[in-house]
Structure formats: structure tokens, C-alpha cells
PDB file of C-alpha atoms in Angstrom:
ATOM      1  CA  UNK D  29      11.774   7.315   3.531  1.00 53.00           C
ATOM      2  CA  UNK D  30      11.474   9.840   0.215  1.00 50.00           C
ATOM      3  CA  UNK D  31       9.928  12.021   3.099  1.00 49.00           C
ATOM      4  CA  UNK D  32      12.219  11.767   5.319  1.00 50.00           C
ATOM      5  CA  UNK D  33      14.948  12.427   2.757  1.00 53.00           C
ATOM      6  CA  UNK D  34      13.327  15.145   1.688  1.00 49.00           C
ATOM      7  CA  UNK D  35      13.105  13.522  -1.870  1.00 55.00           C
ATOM      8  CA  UNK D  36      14.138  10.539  -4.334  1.00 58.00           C
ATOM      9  CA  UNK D  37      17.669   9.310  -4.831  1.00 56.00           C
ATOM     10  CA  UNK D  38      18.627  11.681  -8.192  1.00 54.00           C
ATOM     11  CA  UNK D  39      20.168   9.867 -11.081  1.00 50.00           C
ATOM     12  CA  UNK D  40      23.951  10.761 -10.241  1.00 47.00           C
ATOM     13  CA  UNK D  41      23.800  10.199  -6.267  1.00 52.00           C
ATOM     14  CA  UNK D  42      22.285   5.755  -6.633  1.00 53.00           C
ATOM     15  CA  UNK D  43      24.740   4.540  -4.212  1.00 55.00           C
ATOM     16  CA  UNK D  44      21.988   1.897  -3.085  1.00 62.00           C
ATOM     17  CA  UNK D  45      20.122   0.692  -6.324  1.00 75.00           C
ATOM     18  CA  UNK D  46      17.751  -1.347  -3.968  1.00 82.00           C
ATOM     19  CA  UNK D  47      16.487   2.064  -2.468  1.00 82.00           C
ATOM     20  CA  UNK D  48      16.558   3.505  -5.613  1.00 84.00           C
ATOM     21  CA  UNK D  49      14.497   1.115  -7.281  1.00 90.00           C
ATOM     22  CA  UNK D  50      12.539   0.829  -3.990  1.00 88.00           C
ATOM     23  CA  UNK D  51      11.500   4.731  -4.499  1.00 88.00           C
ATOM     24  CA  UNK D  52      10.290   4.224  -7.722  1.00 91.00           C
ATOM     25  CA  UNK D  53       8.395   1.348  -7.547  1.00 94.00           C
ATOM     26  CA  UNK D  54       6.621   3.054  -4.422  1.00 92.00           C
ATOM     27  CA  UNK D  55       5.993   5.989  -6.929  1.00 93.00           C
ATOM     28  CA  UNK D  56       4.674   3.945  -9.668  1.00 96.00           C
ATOM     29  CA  UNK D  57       2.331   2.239  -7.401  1.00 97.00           C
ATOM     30  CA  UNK D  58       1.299   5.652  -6.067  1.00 95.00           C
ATOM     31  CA  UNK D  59       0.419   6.911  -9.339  1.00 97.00           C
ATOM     32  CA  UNK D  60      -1.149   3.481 -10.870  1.00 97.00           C
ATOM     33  CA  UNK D  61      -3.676   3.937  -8.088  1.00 96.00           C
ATOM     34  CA  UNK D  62      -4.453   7.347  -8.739  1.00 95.00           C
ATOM     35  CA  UNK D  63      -4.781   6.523 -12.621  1.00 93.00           C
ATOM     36  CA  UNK D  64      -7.063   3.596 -11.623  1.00 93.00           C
ATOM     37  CA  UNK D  65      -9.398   5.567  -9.656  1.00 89.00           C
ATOM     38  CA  UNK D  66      -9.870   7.796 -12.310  1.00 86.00           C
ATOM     39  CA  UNK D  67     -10.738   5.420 -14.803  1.00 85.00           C
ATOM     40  CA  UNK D  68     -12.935   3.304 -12.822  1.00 83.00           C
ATOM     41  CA  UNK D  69     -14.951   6.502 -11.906  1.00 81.00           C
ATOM     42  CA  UNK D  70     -16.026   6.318 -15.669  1.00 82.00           C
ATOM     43  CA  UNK D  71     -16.183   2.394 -15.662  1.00 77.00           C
ATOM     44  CA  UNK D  72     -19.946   2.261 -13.913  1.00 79.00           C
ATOM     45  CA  UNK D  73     -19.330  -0.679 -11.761  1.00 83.00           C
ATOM     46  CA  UNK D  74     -19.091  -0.396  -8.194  1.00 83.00           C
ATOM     47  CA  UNK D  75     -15.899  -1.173  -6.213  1.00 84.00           C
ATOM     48  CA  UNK D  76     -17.238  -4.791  -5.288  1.00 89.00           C
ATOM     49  CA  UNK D  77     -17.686  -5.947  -8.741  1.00 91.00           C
ATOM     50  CA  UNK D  78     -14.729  -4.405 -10.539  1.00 91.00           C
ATOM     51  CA  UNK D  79     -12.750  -5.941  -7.540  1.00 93.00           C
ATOM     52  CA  UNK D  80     -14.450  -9.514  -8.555  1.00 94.00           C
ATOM     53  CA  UNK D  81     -13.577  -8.948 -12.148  1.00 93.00           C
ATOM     54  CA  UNK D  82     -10.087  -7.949 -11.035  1.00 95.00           C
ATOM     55  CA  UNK D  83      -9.234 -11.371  -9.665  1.00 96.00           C
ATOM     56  CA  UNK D  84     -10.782 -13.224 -12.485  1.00 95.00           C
ATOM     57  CA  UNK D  85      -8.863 -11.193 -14.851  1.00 96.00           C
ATOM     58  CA  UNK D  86      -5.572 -12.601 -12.660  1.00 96.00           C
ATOM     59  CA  UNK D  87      -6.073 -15.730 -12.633  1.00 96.00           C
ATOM     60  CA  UNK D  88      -6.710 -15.916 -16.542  1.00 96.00           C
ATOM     61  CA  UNK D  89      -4.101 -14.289 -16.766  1.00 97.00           C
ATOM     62  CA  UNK D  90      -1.535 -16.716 -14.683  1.00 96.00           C
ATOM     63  CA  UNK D  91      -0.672 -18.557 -17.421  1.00 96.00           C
ATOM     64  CA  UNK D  92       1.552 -15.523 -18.636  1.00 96.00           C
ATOM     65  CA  UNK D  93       2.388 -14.143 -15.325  1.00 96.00           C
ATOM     66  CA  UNK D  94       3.577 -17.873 -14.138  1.00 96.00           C
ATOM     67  CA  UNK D  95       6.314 -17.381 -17.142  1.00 95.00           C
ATOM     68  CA  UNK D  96       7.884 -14.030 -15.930  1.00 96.00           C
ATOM     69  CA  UNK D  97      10.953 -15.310 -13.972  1.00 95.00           C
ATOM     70  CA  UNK D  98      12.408 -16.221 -17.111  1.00 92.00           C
ATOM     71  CA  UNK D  99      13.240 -12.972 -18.106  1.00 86.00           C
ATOM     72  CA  UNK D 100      12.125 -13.902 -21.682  1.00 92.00           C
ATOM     73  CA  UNK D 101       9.889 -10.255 -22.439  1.00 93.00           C
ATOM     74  CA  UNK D 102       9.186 -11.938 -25.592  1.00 93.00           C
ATOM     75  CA  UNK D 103       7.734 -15.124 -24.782  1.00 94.00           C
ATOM     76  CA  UNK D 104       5.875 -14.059 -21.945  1.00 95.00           C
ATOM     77  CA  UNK D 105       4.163 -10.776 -24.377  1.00 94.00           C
ATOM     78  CA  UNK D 106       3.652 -13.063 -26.883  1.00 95.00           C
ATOM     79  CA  UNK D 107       1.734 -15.657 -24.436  1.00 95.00           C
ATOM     80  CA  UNK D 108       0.060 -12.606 -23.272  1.00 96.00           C
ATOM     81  CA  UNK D 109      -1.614 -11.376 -26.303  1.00 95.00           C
ATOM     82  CA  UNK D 110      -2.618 -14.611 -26.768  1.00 96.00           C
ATOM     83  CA  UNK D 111      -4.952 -15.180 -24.125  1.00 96.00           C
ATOM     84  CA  UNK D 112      -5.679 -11.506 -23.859  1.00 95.00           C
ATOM     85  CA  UNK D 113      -6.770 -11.410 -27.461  1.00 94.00           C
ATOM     86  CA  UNK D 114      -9.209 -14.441 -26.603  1.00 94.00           C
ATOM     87  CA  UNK D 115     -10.488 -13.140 -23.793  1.00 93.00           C
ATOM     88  CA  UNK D 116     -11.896  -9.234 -25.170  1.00 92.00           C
ATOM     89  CA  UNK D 117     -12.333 -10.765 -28.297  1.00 92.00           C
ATOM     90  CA  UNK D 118      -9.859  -8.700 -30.353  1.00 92.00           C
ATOM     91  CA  UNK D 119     -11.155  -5.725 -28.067  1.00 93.00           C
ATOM     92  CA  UNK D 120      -7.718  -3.931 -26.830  1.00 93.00           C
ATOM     93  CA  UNK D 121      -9.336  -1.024 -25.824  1.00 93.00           C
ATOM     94  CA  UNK D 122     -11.119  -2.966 -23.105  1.00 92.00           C
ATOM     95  CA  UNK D 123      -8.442  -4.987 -21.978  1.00 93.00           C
ATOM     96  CA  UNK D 124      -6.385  -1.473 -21.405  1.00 94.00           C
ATOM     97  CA  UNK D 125      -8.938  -0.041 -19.524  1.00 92.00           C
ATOM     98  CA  UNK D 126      -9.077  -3.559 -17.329  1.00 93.00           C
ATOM     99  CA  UNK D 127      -5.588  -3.445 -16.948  1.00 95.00           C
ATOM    100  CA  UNK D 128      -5.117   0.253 -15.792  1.00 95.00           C
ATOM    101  CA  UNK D 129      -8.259  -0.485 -13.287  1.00 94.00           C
ATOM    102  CA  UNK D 130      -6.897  -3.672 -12.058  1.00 95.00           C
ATOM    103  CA  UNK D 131      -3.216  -2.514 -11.528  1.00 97.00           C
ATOM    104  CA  UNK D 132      -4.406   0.289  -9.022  1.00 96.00           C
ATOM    105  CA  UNK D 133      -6.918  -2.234  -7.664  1.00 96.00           C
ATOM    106  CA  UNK D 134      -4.500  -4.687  -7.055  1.00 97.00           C
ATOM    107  CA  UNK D 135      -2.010  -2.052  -5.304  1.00 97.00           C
ATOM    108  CA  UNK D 136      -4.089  -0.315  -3.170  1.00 95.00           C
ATOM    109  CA  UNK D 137      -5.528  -4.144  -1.807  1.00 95.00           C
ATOM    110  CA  UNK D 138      -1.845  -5.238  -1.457  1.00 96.00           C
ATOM    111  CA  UNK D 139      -3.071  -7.940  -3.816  1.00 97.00           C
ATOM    112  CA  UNK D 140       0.397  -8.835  -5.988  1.00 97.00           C
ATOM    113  CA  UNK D 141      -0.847 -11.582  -8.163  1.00 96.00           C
ATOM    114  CA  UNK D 142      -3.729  -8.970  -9.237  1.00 97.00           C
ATOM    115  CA  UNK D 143      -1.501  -6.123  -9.777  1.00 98.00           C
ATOM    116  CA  UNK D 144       0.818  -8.540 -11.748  1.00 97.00           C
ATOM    117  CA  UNK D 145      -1.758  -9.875 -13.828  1.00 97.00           C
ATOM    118  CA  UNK D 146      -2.991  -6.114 -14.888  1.00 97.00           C
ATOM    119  CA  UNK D 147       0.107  -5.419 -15.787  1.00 98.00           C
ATOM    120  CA  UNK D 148       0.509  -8.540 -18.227  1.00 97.00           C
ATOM    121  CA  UNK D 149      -2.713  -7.630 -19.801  1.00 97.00           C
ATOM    122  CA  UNK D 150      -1.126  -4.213 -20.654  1.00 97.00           C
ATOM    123  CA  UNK D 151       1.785  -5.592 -21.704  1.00 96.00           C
ATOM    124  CA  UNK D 152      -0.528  -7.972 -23.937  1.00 96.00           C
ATOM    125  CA  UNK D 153      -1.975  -4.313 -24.944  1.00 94.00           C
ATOM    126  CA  UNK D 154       1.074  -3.086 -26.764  1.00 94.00           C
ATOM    127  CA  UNK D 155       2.068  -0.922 -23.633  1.00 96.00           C
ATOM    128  CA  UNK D 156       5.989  -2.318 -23.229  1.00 96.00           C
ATOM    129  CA  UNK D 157       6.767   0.800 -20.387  1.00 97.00           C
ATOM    130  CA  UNK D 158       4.524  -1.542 -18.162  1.00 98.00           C
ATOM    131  CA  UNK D 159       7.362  -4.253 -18.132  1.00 97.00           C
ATOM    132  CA  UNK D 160       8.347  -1.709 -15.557  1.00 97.00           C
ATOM    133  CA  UNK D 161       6.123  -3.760 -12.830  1.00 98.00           C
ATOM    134  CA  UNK D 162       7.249  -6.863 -13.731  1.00 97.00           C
ATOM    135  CA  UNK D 163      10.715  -5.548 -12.762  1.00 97.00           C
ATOM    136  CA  UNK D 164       9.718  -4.509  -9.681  1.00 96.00           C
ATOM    137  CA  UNK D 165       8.032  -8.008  -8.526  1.00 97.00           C
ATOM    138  CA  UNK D 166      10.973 -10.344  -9.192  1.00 96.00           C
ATOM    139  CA  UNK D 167      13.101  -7.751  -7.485  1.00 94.00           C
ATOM    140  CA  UNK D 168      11.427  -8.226  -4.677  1.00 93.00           C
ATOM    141  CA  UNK D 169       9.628 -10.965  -5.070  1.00 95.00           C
ATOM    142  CA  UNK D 170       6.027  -9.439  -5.061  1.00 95.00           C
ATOM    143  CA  UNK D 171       3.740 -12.165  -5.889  1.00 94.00           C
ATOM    144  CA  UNK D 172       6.243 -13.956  -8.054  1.00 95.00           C
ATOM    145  CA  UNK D 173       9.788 -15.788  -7.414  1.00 93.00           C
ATOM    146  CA  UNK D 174      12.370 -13.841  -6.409  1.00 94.00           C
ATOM    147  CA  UNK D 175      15.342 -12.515  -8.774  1.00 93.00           C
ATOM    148  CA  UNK D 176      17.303  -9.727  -9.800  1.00 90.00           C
ATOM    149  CA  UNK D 177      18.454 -11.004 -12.415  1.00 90.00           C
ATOM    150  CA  UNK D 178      15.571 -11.803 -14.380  1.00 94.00           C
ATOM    151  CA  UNK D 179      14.131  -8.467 -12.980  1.00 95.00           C
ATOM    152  CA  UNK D 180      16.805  -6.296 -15.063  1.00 93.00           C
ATOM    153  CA  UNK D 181      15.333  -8.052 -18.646  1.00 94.00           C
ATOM    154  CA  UNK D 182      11.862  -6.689 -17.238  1.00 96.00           C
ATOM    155  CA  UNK D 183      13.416  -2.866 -16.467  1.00 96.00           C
ATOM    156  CA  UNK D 184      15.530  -2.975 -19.849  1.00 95.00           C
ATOM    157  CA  UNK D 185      12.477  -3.971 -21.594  1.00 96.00           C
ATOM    158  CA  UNK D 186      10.515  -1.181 -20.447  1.00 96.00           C
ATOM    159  CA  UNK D 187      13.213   1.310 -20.673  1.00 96.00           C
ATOM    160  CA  UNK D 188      14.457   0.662 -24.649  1.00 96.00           C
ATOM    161  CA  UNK D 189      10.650   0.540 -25.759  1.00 96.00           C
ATOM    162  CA  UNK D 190      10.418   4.547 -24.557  1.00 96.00           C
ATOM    163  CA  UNK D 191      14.114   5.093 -25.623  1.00 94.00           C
ATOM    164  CA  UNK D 192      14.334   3.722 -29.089  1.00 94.00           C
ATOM    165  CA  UNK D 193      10.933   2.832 -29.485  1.00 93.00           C
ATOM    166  CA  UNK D 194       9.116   5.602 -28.975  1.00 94.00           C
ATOM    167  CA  UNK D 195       6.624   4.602 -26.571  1.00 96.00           C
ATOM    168  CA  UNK D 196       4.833   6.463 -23.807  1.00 96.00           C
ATOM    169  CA  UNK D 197       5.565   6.756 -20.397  1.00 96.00           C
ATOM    170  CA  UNK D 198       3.063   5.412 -18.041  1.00 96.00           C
ATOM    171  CA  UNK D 199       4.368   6.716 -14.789  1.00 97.00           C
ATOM    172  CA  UNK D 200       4.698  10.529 -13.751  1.00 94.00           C
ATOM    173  CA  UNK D 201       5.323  11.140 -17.442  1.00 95.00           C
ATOM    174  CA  UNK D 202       6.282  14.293 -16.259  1.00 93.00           C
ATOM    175  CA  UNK D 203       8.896  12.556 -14.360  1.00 92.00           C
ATOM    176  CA  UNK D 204       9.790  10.017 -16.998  1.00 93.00           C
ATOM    177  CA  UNK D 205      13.588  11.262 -17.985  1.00 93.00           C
ATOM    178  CA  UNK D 206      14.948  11.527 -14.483  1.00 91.00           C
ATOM    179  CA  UNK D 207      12.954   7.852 -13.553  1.00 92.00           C
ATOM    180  CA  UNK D 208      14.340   6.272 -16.836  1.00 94.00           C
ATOM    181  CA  UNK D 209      17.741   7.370 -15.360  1.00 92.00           C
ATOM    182  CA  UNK D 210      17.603   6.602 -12.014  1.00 91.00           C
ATOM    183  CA  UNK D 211      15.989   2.885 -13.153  1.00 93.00           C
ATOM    184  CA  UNK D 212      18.940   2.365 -15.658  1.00 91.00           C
ATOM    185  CA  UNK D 213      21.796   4.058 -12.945  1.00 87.00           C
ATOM    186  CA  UNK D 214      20.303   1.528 -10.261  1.00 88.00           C
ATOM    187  CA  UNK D 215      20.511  -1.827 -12.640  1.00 86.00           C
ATOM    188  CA  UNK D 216      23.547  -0.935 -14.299  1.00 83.00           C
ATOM    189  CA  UNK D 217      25.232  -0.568 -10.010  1.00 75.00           C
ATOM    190  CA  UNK D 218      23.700  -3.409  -8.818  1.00 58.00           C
ATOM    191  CA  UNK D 219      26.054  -6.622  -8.741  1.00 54.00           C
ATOM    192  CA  UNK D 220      24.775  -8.983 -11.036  1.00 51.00           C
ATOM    193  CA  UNK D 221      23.610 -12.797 -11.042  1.00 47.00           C
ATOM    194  CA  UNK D 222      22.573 -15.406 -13.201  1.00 40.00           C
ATOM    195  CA  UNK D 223      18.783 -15.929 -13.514  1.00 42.00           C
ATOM    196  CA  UNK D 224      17.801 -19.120 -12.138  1.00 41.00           C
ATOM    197  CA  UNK D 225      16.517 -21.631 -14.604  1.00 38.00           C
ATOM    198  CA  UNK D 226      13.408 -23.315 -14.338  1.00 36.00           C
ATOM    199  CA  UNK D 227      13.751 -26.806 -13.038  1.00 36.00           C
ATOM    200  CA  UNK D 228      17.156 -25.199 -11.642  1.00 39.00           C
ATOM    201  CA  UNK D 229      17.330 -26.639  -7.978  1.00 38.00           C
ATOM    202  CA  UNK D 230      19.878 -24.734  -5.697  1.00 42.00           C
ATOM    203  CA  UNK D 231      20.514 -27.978  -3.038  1.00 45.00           C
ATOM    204  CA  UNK D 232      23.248 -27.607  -0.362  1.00 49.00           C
ATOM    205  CA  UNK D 233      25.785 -30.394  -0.832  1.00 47.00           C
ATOM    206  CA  UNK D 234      25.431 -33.772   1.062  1.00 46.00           C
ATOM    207  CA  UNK D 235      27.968 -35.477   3.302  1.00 44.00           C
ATOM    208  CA  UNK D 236      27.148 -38.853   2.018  1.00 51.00           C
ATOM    209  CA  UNK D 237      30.111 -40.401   3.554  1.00 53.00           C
ATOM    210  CA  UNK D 238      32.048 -40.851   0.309  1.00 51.00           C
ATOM    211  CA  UNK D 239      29.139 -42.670  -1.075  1.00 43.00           C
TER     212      UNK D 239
END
């Protein structure tokens, strides 16, 4: 569809904020492959075993990734770390270069629980822009439950940590300004809902007969 429109929805023309956020998700994905490929050229494992490490790294990780609907950055970062830091042993470095892997591995095998556990492990890292995936997943519902809601906490994580904290971009950094714009033009559009609390049911109502 960015084809066929002959480019992305620009910051002052989001009239759809699903498209919009649809667009860059697709382009994040696009690039998190191509970043992946590059560092598992230097990695010196072949595409079957850094594929098997992949989905171990996951499901380690599903403790963390199990807590994202919440919409609670915090806790889930903090849970993160925790089991990230017990994994490498203190080593960051390695989890980073995991995580980059495993993100594009995860994408390019349409494997959502991989790609969401990658990204955890880089948000474990340090590397809040990332909180940009998580967004993406509970908008959709990629691999996680679905909500809006809970996904804006994700995409206003992401955005404030390159806005007032400084941090990198991680996709298209080149493209970073106009994306930060277009994310925060598409959330701030989009009608809002409560997130859904866990242990929340959302029953229809019974005709019990006046019982």
C-alpha cells in the first residue's frame, strides 16, 4: 500500500492512524531485518542454530513479554532486566546483539512471540526506542492480546525516551523526526479506550429470567 500510494502517510495528512501506524510498523520490521542480517553475518553461527537460540531466548523471555498488556513500561523493563541480567550474566553487550539478531529473525519467520521476546531483551538492554514493537503487537495483536490502549503506553514510552531522554533511534534513524511524528499524530487521532485489566472478563449479559 506505501507503493501504491506512492509513499507513507506524512505527519500532517494521518486521517487513518491504523494505516499510519500500519506503515510504520511495516517499516520497522523492514529495517529490523536488514539490521539483523547484518549482525548475524558477524555472529558465526549458521541460520539453523541462531534460529534455535532465537526461540530459546523467547521463551525465557515470556515471563516479561506475558506482562506487556498492562501497559506498565516500568514493570515489565524492570522484570526484563531481571531475567536478562541472569541469563548473559551481567553481559549486555551480548544480550543486544541477541536481541537485534532475534528481532529480524523473528520478522522475517513471521514468528511474533520471537520478535516480541527480542525486543524485551533490548528493552532489558537500556534501549527504551524498542518499546516501539511492543506498541505495534498489542495494536494488532501480534503474538500478544489485543489493545490499543495499552499499545499507546508502549509508543509514548518509546517516543519520550528519544524526546526528553536523549536516546537513539533504532529505526531509519534517518527517518526518525518525521516517524516520531507520524507515531505521536496517529495515537494522539485515534479514539481512545480503557486498557483491559487482567482478570477483567468482558461477558455479555444473561437473561436469567429475573433470577
Amino acid at each position: 500500500m506505501i507503493q501504491a500510494n506512492t509513499g507513507v502517510v506524512r505527519p500532517a495528512h494521518v486521517t487513518g492512524p491504523e494505516h499510519a501506524l500500519g506503515e510504520q510498523f511495516c517499516e520497522a520490521r523492514a529495517y529490523a531485518i536488514t539490521q539483523s542480517q547484518g549482525v548475524l553475518s558477524q555472529a558465526g553461527q549458521s541460520v539453523e542454530q541462531i534460529s534455535a537460540s532465537c526461540s530459546q531466548l523467547a521463551e525465557m523471555m515470556q515471563p516479561a513479554t506475558s506482562q506487556i498488556g498492562t501497559g506498565d513500561v516500568k514493570l515489565v523493563a524492570t522484570h526484563a532486566q531481571q531475567i536478562a541480567n541472569s541469563a548473559f550474566k551481567g553481559d549486555m553487550a551480548t544480550a543486544t546483539a541477541y536481541g537485534e539478531i532475534c528481532l529480524g529473525v523473528g520478522y522475517r519467520q513471521d514468528d511474533a512471540p520471537m520478535a516480541l521476546g527480542a525486543a524485551t531483551v533490548l528493552l532489558a538492554s537500556g534501549k527504551l526506542p524498542y518499546a516501539e514493537v511492543m506498541g505495534h503487537h498489542l495494536r494488532w495483536g501480534f503474538g500478544t492480546t489485543k489493545s490499543a490502549a495499552a499499545s499507546n503506553a508502549w509508543y509514548d514510552a518509546g517516543l519520550s525516551s528519544m524526546r526528553d531522554g536523549g536516546a537513539q533511534p533504532v529505526f531509519i534513524p534517518s527517518k526518525s523526526a518525521e516517524r516520531n511524528a507520524i507515531i505521536q499524530a496517529s495515537i494522539a487521532s485515534a479514539p481512545q479506550q480503557a486498557a483491559n485489566n487482567a482478570g477483567d472478563l468482558a461477558l455479555p449479559p444473561l437473561d436469567l429470567g429475573g433470577n
